[in-house]
Structure formats: structure tokens, C-alpha cells
Amino acid sequence: MSKTILVTGATSGFGKAIAERFAKEGYNVCITGRRKDRLEKIKAELEKQYPVRIIIHAFDVRVRKQVEDAMNHLKTQVERIDILVNNAGLASGMSPIDEGNIDDWETMIDTNVKGLLYVTRQIAPLMRAQASGHIINIGSTAAKLVYRHGNVYCATKYAVDALNQAMRIDLLPYGIKVTAINPGMAETEFSLVRFKGDEERAKNTYAGINALRAEDIADIAWYCASLPPHVCINDLIVTCLTQATSVYAIKEAERVKP
Ligand code: NDP
Ligand code: 8X3
């Protein structure tokens, strides 16, 4: 029986690359996000390329009722969920705490923390009933060290880190793996969203860095998911070669070359 993975935030970046990677490996994939047109396009492409089933659910993870309706529908479409990737998330703005935009704060908290919880609350009971499964939470280096003007985004990712630990403990008796993948800088739509469509500012974030690509994180997710049944990676930090922490990175040009 083929396995099924549910990936939130699969319309771009890490989520899209993870969906592609697992489809290539023979998984049926449920892809989600708000942009239905993109989900439809990705479904058509993947089903053309691989002999797998792609299910789409367009919803906003911030809206509890939408999450519940979509997940209840999904439960009628598949027999089981083997892997959940809690990936949907974003940063919105970047400013000192005394000047922060409260709407941005709420967007980040509602998406990165509450949205992740809404989805997990729907899927964890299925995995518990199966007595198997794997939850992969996409955290960040921002979950490990706070950086200047990153305040609320970092706080949401610290919350993901705490929830990852909590899930691992609470789901331990049921044979459910829980893994946090904490990436550093990666060139996706992340900065374009953070800087509200300012393409130049988004591009400058990665200038001269040779940042991670979405496919790197997809490879790592696949590695975590394909380990033997008794092995679980609990927590993993991954950066590009020239980044050490969320506050310390150098440019490619500064690196001593062999
Ligand atoms: P992208 O902007 O490329 O992708 C974000 C995805 O999240 C999109 O598919 C988007 O879908 C979805 N999403 C955002 N808000 C919502 C919402 N309210 N409801 C449903 N889906 C939503 O960025 P990344 O791929 O880089 O980001 C993925 C995750 O990785 C995020 O959690 C981010 O915090 C994290 N991360 C990113 C890093 C980076 O440098 N890029 C580094 C470390 C972590 P849609 O807009 O269609 O709803
Ligand atoms: C996203 C990466 O650069 O904001 O989590 O720390 S960064």
C-alpha cells in the first residue's frame, strides 16, 4: 500500500519541494496552502510525472473551521496519514519591538503557532490510532537564537521548538516520530513575503551568501523520513556553508577558498 504525506504550505518554497520529493519517492501527497491555482498546477505536474495521487486542499491555517473542514474531508479520502509536515509559515515585517506592527505580530502568531496546532490536533489522533506516523515540524535557526528586529518571528519559532519537544514526549507511547528541521537562510518566497513584495530587499537578503535552496530541505526531510523504524531525528539545524547561527553569517567572498 502506498504511503501518504500531508504537507502544509506546499504552494512554494520548502513545502513545494518536499511535496515533489516525496511524490518522486512514490508517496501520495496532500498539498495545502491558500493559493488554489498553484495547488492545481502542482497537482497536474506531479500526477503527470509520477504514478501517485495528489490531493489538494486550499485553506488558511489561521482559520480553525477551515482547517477542521479540510482535514475532516481528507480523512474520508485516505486510509491513513504516514507523515505530516508542518511547514506553512511566514515572517511579516522586521522592526524593533517598540515599533512593531501588531497586525504583523498576529499574522505570525496565528500562522506559525496556532495554525500548526490546529493541523496537528486533527492529524495526531489518526497517528495515535495507527500507532505509527511521523510529524516533521519546520522550525528555524530563529528558534535557537534571537536576532535583532526578529522578535515576534523568533518567538513563534521558539514556540515551534517547544511544541516539537512536547509532541515528541506526548506521542512517544504510540510509536510516532517527531522531528524538527531548523533551516537557516534559504532563498524561497520567504523574504518577499516578509518584506511585503519588495523584490530588491528580498534579493539583497541573500546577496553573496549562496543560501540554502528549497530542494536541500526536501532532501533532508526525505532522509529523516527514510531512516529505519527505530531511529528518530528529534532536532536538526541546517545552514548554508557561510552561516553559523541566526546572527552570524559571512559572504561567500569572505570565505577562505582551498
Ligand atoms: P514560502 O513563502 O516560499 O512558503 C510559505 C508557504 O506557507 C506557502 O506555501 C504559503 O502558501 C504557506 N502559508 C503561509 N501562510 C499561510 C496560511 N495562512 N495558510 C496556509 N498556508 C500558508 O517560504 P518558505 O518555504 O521559506 O517557508 C516555509 C517554512 O519554512 C515557514 O514556516 C518558514 O518560517 C520556515 N523557514 C524559512 C526559512 C527561509 O529562510 N526561507 C528558514 C527557516 C525556516 P499560501 O501563500 O499559498 O497560503
Ligand atoms: C527564516 C530564516 O533568516 O529569518 O526562519 O532567520 S531567518
Short mmCIF file of C-alpha atoms and ligand atoms in Angstrom, two decimals:
data_model
loop_
_atom_site.label_atom_id
_atom_site.label_comp_id
_atom_site.label_asym_id
_atom_site.label_seq_id
_atom_site.Cartn_x
_atom_site.Cartn_y
_atom_site.Cartn_z
CA MET A 1 0.00 0.00 0.00
CA SER A 2 1.46 3.39 -0.91
CA LYS A 3 2.12 5.82 1.86
CA THR A 4 0.58 9.26 2.26
CA ILE A 5 2.20 12.53 3.32
CA LEU A 6 0.40 15.76 4.18
CA VAL A 7 2.41 18.92 3.56
CA THR A 8 1.11 22.31 4.70
CA GLY A 9 2.26 25.39 2.77
CA ALA A 10 3.08 23.47 -0.38
CA THR A 11 2.38 26.25 -2.89
CA SER A 12 6.03 27.39 -2.82
CA GLY A 13 9.43 27.05 -1.16
CA PHE A 14 10.17 24.13 1.18
CA GLY A 15 6.64 22.73 1.12
CA LYS A 16 6.51 22.52 -2.68
CA ALA A 17 9.97 20.94 -2.85
CA ILE A 18 9.05 18.40 -0.13
CA ALA A 19 5.84 17.51 -1.98
CA GLU A 20 7.84 16.98 -5.19
CA ARG A 21 10.49 14.89 -3.46
CA PHE A 22 8.02 12.57 -1.76
CA ALA A 23 5.93 12.19 -4.93
CA LYS A 24 9.13 11.15 -6.71
CA GLU A 25 9.65 8.54 -3.98
CA GLY A 26 6.17 7.10 -4.59
CA TYR A 27 4.18 8.78 -1.82
CA ASN A 28 0.65 10.00 -2.34
CA VAL A 29 0.76 13.65 -1.32
CA CYS A 30 -1.83 16.00 0.12
CA ILE A 31 -0.71 19.55 -0.60
CA THR A 32 -2.23 22.58 1.08
CA GLY A 33 -1.97 26.36 1.02
CA ARG A 34 -4.26 29.31 0.30
CA ARG A 35 -3.39 29.70 -3.40
CA LYS A 36 -5.65 27.13 -5.04
CA ASP A 37 -4.43 27.90 -8.58
CA ARG A 38 -0.91 26.94 -7.58
CA LEU A 39 -2.09 23.75 -5.85
CA GLU A 40 -3.96 22.75 -9.02
CA LYS A 41 -0.90 23.39 -11.18
CA ILE A 42 1.40 21.41 -8.88
CA LYS A 43 -1.10 18.54 -8.77
CA ALA A 44 -1.27 18.40 -12.58
CA GLU A 45 2.52 18.48 -12.92
CA LEU A 46 3.21 15.84 -10.29
CA GLU A 47 0.49 13.44 -11.44
CA LYS A 48 1.85 13.74 -14.99
CA GLN A 49 5.38 12.92 -13.81
CA TYR A 50 4.78 10.23 -11.17
CA PRO A 51 2.25 7.40 -10.66
CA VAL A 52 0.93 8.87 -7.40
CA ARG A 53 -2.23 10.55 -6.16
CA ILE A 54 -2.05 14.25 -5.34
CA ILE A 55 -4.87 15.60 -3.19
CA ILE A 56 -5.30 19.34 -2.79
CA HIS A 57 -6.94 21.30 0.00
CA ALA A 58 -6.93 25.08 -0.20
CA PHE A 59 -7.42 26.69 3.20
CA ASP A 60 -5.98 29.25 5.56
CA VAL A 61 -4.26 27.58 8.54
CA ARG A 62 -5.22 30.55 10.70
CA VAL A 63 -8.91 29.75 10.40
CA ARG A 64 -9.74 26.85 12.70
CA LYS A 65 -13.01 25.97 10.97
CA GLN A 66 -11.30 25.83 7.56
CA VAL A 67 -8.60 23.54 8.96
CA GLU A 68 -11.16 21.25 10.61
CA ASP A 69 -13.34 21.05 7.48
CA ALA A 70 -10.38 20.33 5.19
CA MET A 71 -8.87 17.72 7.50
CA ASN A 72 -12.23 16.01 8.04
CA HIS A 73 -12.63 15.85 4.26
CA LEU A 74 -9.10 14.48 3.89
CA LYS A 75 -9.87 11.72 6.41
CA THR A 76 -12.61 10.49 4.04
CA GLN A 77 -10.16 10.48 1.11
CA VAL A 78 -7.24 8.49 2.56
CA GLU A 79 -6.95 5.48 4.82
CA ARG A 80 -4.05 6.81 6.82
CA ILE A 81 -1.55 9.64 7.07
CA ASP A 82 2.01 8.43 7.42
CA ILE A 83 3.76 11.80 7.57
CA LEU A 84 2.63 15.32 8.45
CA VAL A 85 4.96 18.17 7.55
CA ASN A 86 4.01 21.30 9.49
CA ASN A 87 5.63 23.77 7.13
CA ALA A 88 3.13 26.60 6.44
CA GLY A 89 4.54 29.74 7.97
CA LEU A 90 5.90 33.18 7.40
CA ALA A 91 7.63 36.24 8.73
CA SER A 92 5.82 39.55 8.31
CA GLY A 93 7.90 42.68 8.73
CA MET A 94 11.09 43.24 10.71
CA SER A 95 11.25 46.04 13.25
CA PRO A 96 12.21 46.85 16.84
CA ILE A 97 9.73 45.70 19.45
CA ASP A 98 8.61 49.25 20.29
CA GLU A 99 7.71 49.95 16.65
CA GLY A 100 6.27 46.58 15.66
CA ASN A 101 3.12 46.32 13.57
CA ILE A 102 0.61 44.46 15.74
CA ASP A 103 -1.25 43.11 12.71
CA ASP A 104 2.03 41.52 11.55
CA TRP A 105 2.55 40.03 15.02
CA GLU A 106 -0.91 38.49 14.95
CA THR A 107 -0.40 37.11 11.45
CA MET A 108 2.82 35.37 12.50
CA ILE A 109 1.44 34.01 15.78
CA ASP A 110 -1.79 32.85 14.15
CA THR A 111 0.00 31.16 11.24
CA ASN A 112 3.21 29.77 12.72
CA VAL A 113 1.88 28.69 16.11
CA LYS A 114 -1.90 28.41 16.11
CA GLY A 115 -2.13 27.13 12.52
CA LEU A 116 0.45 24.43 13.26
CA LEU A 117 -1.54 23.44 16.35
CA TYR A 118 -4.87 23.32 14.51
CA VAL A 119 -3.46 20.95 11.89
CA THR A 120 -1.60 18.81 14.42
CA ARG A 121 -4.71 18.45 16.58
CA GLN A 122 -6.53 16.95 13.59
CA ILE A 123 -3.79 14.57 12.47
CA ALA A 124 -2.13 13.39 15.70
CA PRO A 125 -5.19 11.35 16.79
CA LEU A 126 -5.08 9.49 13.45
CA MET A 127 -1.44 8.63 14.00
CA ARG A 128 -2.18 7.62 17.57
CA ALA A 129 -4.91 5.24 16.33
CA GLN A 130 -2.46 3.84 13.75
CA ALA A 131 0.24 3.58 16.43
CA SER A 132 2.66 4.96 13.83
CA GLY A 133 3.46 8.11 11.95
CA HIS A 134 5.96 10.93 11.65
CA ILE A 135 5.44 14.63 12.30
CA ILE A 136 8.08 16.90 10.82
CA ASN A 137 7.95 20.46 12.11
CA ILE A 138 9.74 23.14 10.12
CA GLY A 139 11.33 25.43 12.69
CA SER A 140 14.23 27.78 12.01
CA THR A 141 17.64 28.88 13.23
CA ALA A 142 15.44 31.71 14.58
CA ALA A 143 14.14 29.09 17.04
CA LYS A 144 17.61 28.73 18.54
CA LEU A 145 18.91 32.28 18.77
CA VAL A 146 17.00 35.56 18.63
CA TYR A 147 18.25 38.17 16.16
CA ARG A 148 17.83 41.94 16.03
CA HIS A 149 14.33 43.03 14.97
CA GLY A 150 13.29 39.39 14.64
CA ASN A 151 11.42 39.48 17.97
CA VAL A 152 7.97 38.04 17.24
CA TYR A 153 9.03 35.82 14.32
CA CYS A 154 11.73 34.32 16.57
CA ALA A 155 9.19 33.91 19.38
CA THR A 156 6.89 31.91 17.09
CA LYS A 157 9.76 29.65 16.08
CA TYR A 158 10.82 29.19 19.73
CA ALA A 159 7.22 28.09 20.26
CA VAL A 160 7.55 25.58 17.40
CA ASP A 161 10.73 24.28 19.07
CA ALA A 162 8.84 23.84 22.38
CA LEU A 163 5.90 22.18 20.64
CA ASN A 164 8.24 19.85 18.79
CA GLN A 165 9.67 18.69 22.12
CA ALA A 166 6.18 18.43 23.61
CA MET A 167 4.86 16.35 20.70
CA ARG A 168 7.83 14.02 20.94
CA ILE A 169 7.11 13.41 24.63
CA ASP A 170 3.32 13.12 24.39
CA LEU A 171 3.32 10.88 21.32
CA LEU A 172 6.22 8.66 22.44
CA PRO A 173 3.99 5.74 23.59
CA TYR A 174 2.37 5.50 20.15
CA GLY A 175 5.43 4.92 18.01
CA ILE A 176 5.13 8.35 16.41
CA LYS A 177 8.33 10.05 15.33
CA VAL A 178 8.62 13.81 15.79
CA THR A 179 11.38 15.77 14.08
CA ALA A 180 12.21 19.47 13.92
CA ILE A 181 14.15 20.67 10.90
CA ASN A 182 15.54 24.13 11.66
CA PRO A 183 16.86 25.77 8.49
CA GLY A 184 18.93 28.90 8.23
CA MET A 185 18.68 31.33 5.33
CA ALA A 186 17.05 29.79 2.26
CA GLU A 187 16.08 31.57 -0.92
CA THR A 188 12.34 30.92 -1.27
CA GLU A 189 9.44 33.38 -1.27
CA PHE A 190 10.07 33.88 2.47
CA SER A 191 11.77 37.30 2.26
CA LEU A 192 9.44 38.52 -0.46
CA VAL A 193 6.57 37.82 1.94
CA ARG A 194 8.43 39.27 4.93
CA PHE A 195 9.19 42.49 3.06
CA LYS A 196 5.70 42.66 1.55
CA GLY A 197 6.62 42.28 -2.10
CA ASP A 198 9.82 44.40 -2.06
CA GLU A 199 11.80 42.28 -4.54
CA GLU A 200 15.06 44.20 -4.19
CA ARG A 201 15.11 43.95 -0.39
CA ALA A 202 14.24 40.27 -0.59
CA LYS A 203 17.05 39.60 -3.06
CA ASN A 204 19.56 41.59 -1.00
CA THR A 205 18.94 39.32 1.98
CA TYR A 206 20.74 36.52 0.14
CA ALA A 207 23.26 38.57 -1.84
CA GLY A 208 26.66 36.88 -1.86
CA ILE A 209 25.56 34.18 0.60
CA ASN A 210 24.94 31.07 -1.54
CA ALA A 211 21.94 30.34 0.68
CA LEU A 212 20.14 27.03 1.09
CA ARG A 213 17.70 26.01 -1.62
CA ALA A 214 14.25 24.53 -1.01
CA GLU A 215 15.47 21.24 -2.50
CA ASP A 216 18.14 20.96 0.23
CA ILE A 217 15.44 20.93 2.89
CA ALA A 218 13.39 18.44 0.85
CA ASP A 219 16.39 16.09 0.71
CA ILE A 220 16.81 16.39 4.48
CA ALA A 221 13.12 15.75 5.11
CA TRP A 222 13.37 12.66 2.91
CA TYR A 223 16.47 11.49 4.84
CA CYS A 224 14.67 11.93 8.18
CA ALA A 225 11.63 10.04 6.87
CA SER A 226 13.54 7.15 5.36
CA LEU A 227 15.59 6.10 8.39
CA PRO A 228 14.98 2.65 9.94
CA PRO A 229 11.83 2.41 12.11
CA HIS A 230 13.78 2.50 15.39
CA VAL A 231 15.67 5.73 14.53
CA CYS A 232 14.21 9.22 15.05
CA ILE A 233 16.00 12.52 14.48
CA ASN A 234 14.49 14.77 17.14
CA ASP A 235 16.05 18.09 16.23
CA LEU A 236 18.25 19.23 13.40
CA ILE A 237 19.81 22.59 12.47
CA VAL A 238 20.91 23.15 8.90
CA THR A 239 22.52 26.21 7.38
CA CYS A 240 24.43 27.02 4.23
CA LEU A 241 28.21 26.84 4.40
CA THR A 242 28.66 30.51 5.26
CA GLN A 243 26.08 30.78 8.05
CA ALA A 244 26.81 29.63 11.60
CA THR A 245 23.84 30.95 13.59
CA SER A 246 20.87 33.22 13.03
CA VAL A 247 23.12 36.18 13.88
CA TYR A 248 26.39 35.19 12.30
CA ALA A 249 26.95 34.67 8.61
CA ILE A 250 29.68 35.72 6.21
CA LYS A 251 29.63 36.29 2.47
CA GLU A 252 30.98 33.69 0.06
CA ALA A 253 33.69 36.19 -0.91
CA GLU A 254 34.96 36.29 2.70
CA ARG A 255 35.43 32.55 2.88
CA VAL A 256 38.96 31.20 2.55
CA LYS A 257 38.96 29.02 -0.54
CA PRO A 258 41.01 25.82 -0.80
P1 NDP B 1 7.49 30.45 1.21
O1 NDP B 1 6.92 31.82 1.39
O2 NDP B 1 8.11 30.10 -0.08
O3 NDP B 1 6.35 29.36 1.54
C1 NDP B 1 5.46 29.53 2.60
C2 NDP B 1 4.29 28.58 2.44
O4 NDP B 1 3.42 28.73 3.58
C3 NDP B 1 3.47 28.89 1.21
O5 NDP B 1 3.10 27.67 0.58
C4 NDP B 1 2.23 29.57 1.76
O6 NDP B 1 1.09 29.26 0.99
C5 NDP B 1 2.10 28.90 3.13
N1 NDP B 1 1.32 29.74 4.04
C6 NDP B 1 1.66 30.94 4.57
N2 NDP B 1 0.65 31.45 5.29
C7 NDP B 1 -0.35 30.52 5.21
C8 NDP B 1 -1.67 30.48 5.73
N3 NDP B 1 -2.17 31.48 6.48
N4 NDP B 1 -2.44 29.42 5.45
C9 NDP B 1 -1.96 28.41 4.69
N5 NDP B 1 -0.72 28.38 4.17
C10 NDP B 1 0.07 29.45 4.43
O7 NDP B 1 8.53 30.28 2.40
P2 NDP B 1 9.43 29.04 2.90
O8 NDP B 1 9.24 27.85 2.05
O9 NDP B 1 10.78 29.55 3.09
O10 NDP B 1 8.78 28.83 4.33
C11 NDP B 1 8.29 27.59 4.78
C12 NDP B 1 8.56 27.46 6.26
O11 NDP B 1 9.96 27.49 6.49
C13 NDP B 1 7.98 28.60 7.12
O12 NDP B 1 7.47 28.02 8.31
C14 NDP B 1 9.20 29.46 7.43
O13 NDP B 1 9.05 30.16 8.63
C15 NDP B 1 10.27 28.41 7.51
N6 NDP B 1 11.65 28.84 7.34
C16 NDP B 1 12.07 29.52 6.22
C17 NDP B 1 13.40 29.86 6.08
C18 NDP B 1 13.91 30.63 4.90
O14 NDP B 1 14.96 31.29 5.03
N7 NDP B 1 13.26 30.58 3.77
C19 NDP B 1 14.40 29.46 7.07
C20 NDP B 1 13.86 28.79 8.21
C21 NDP B 1 12.55 28.47 8.30
P3 NDP B 1 -0.03 30.31 0.52
O15 NDP B 1 0.61 31.66 0.46
O16 NDP B 1 -0.47 29.79 -0.81
O17 NDP B 1 -1.09 30.19 1.55
C1 8X3 B 2 13.82 32.13 8.49
C2 8X3 B 2 15.24 32.43 8.42
O1 8X3 B 2 16.69 34.46 8.26
O2 8X3 B 2 14.60 34.80 9.40
O3 8X3 B 2 13.46 31.41 9.60
O4 8X3 B 2 16.32 33.52 10.46
S1 8X3 B 2 15.70 33.88 9.18
#
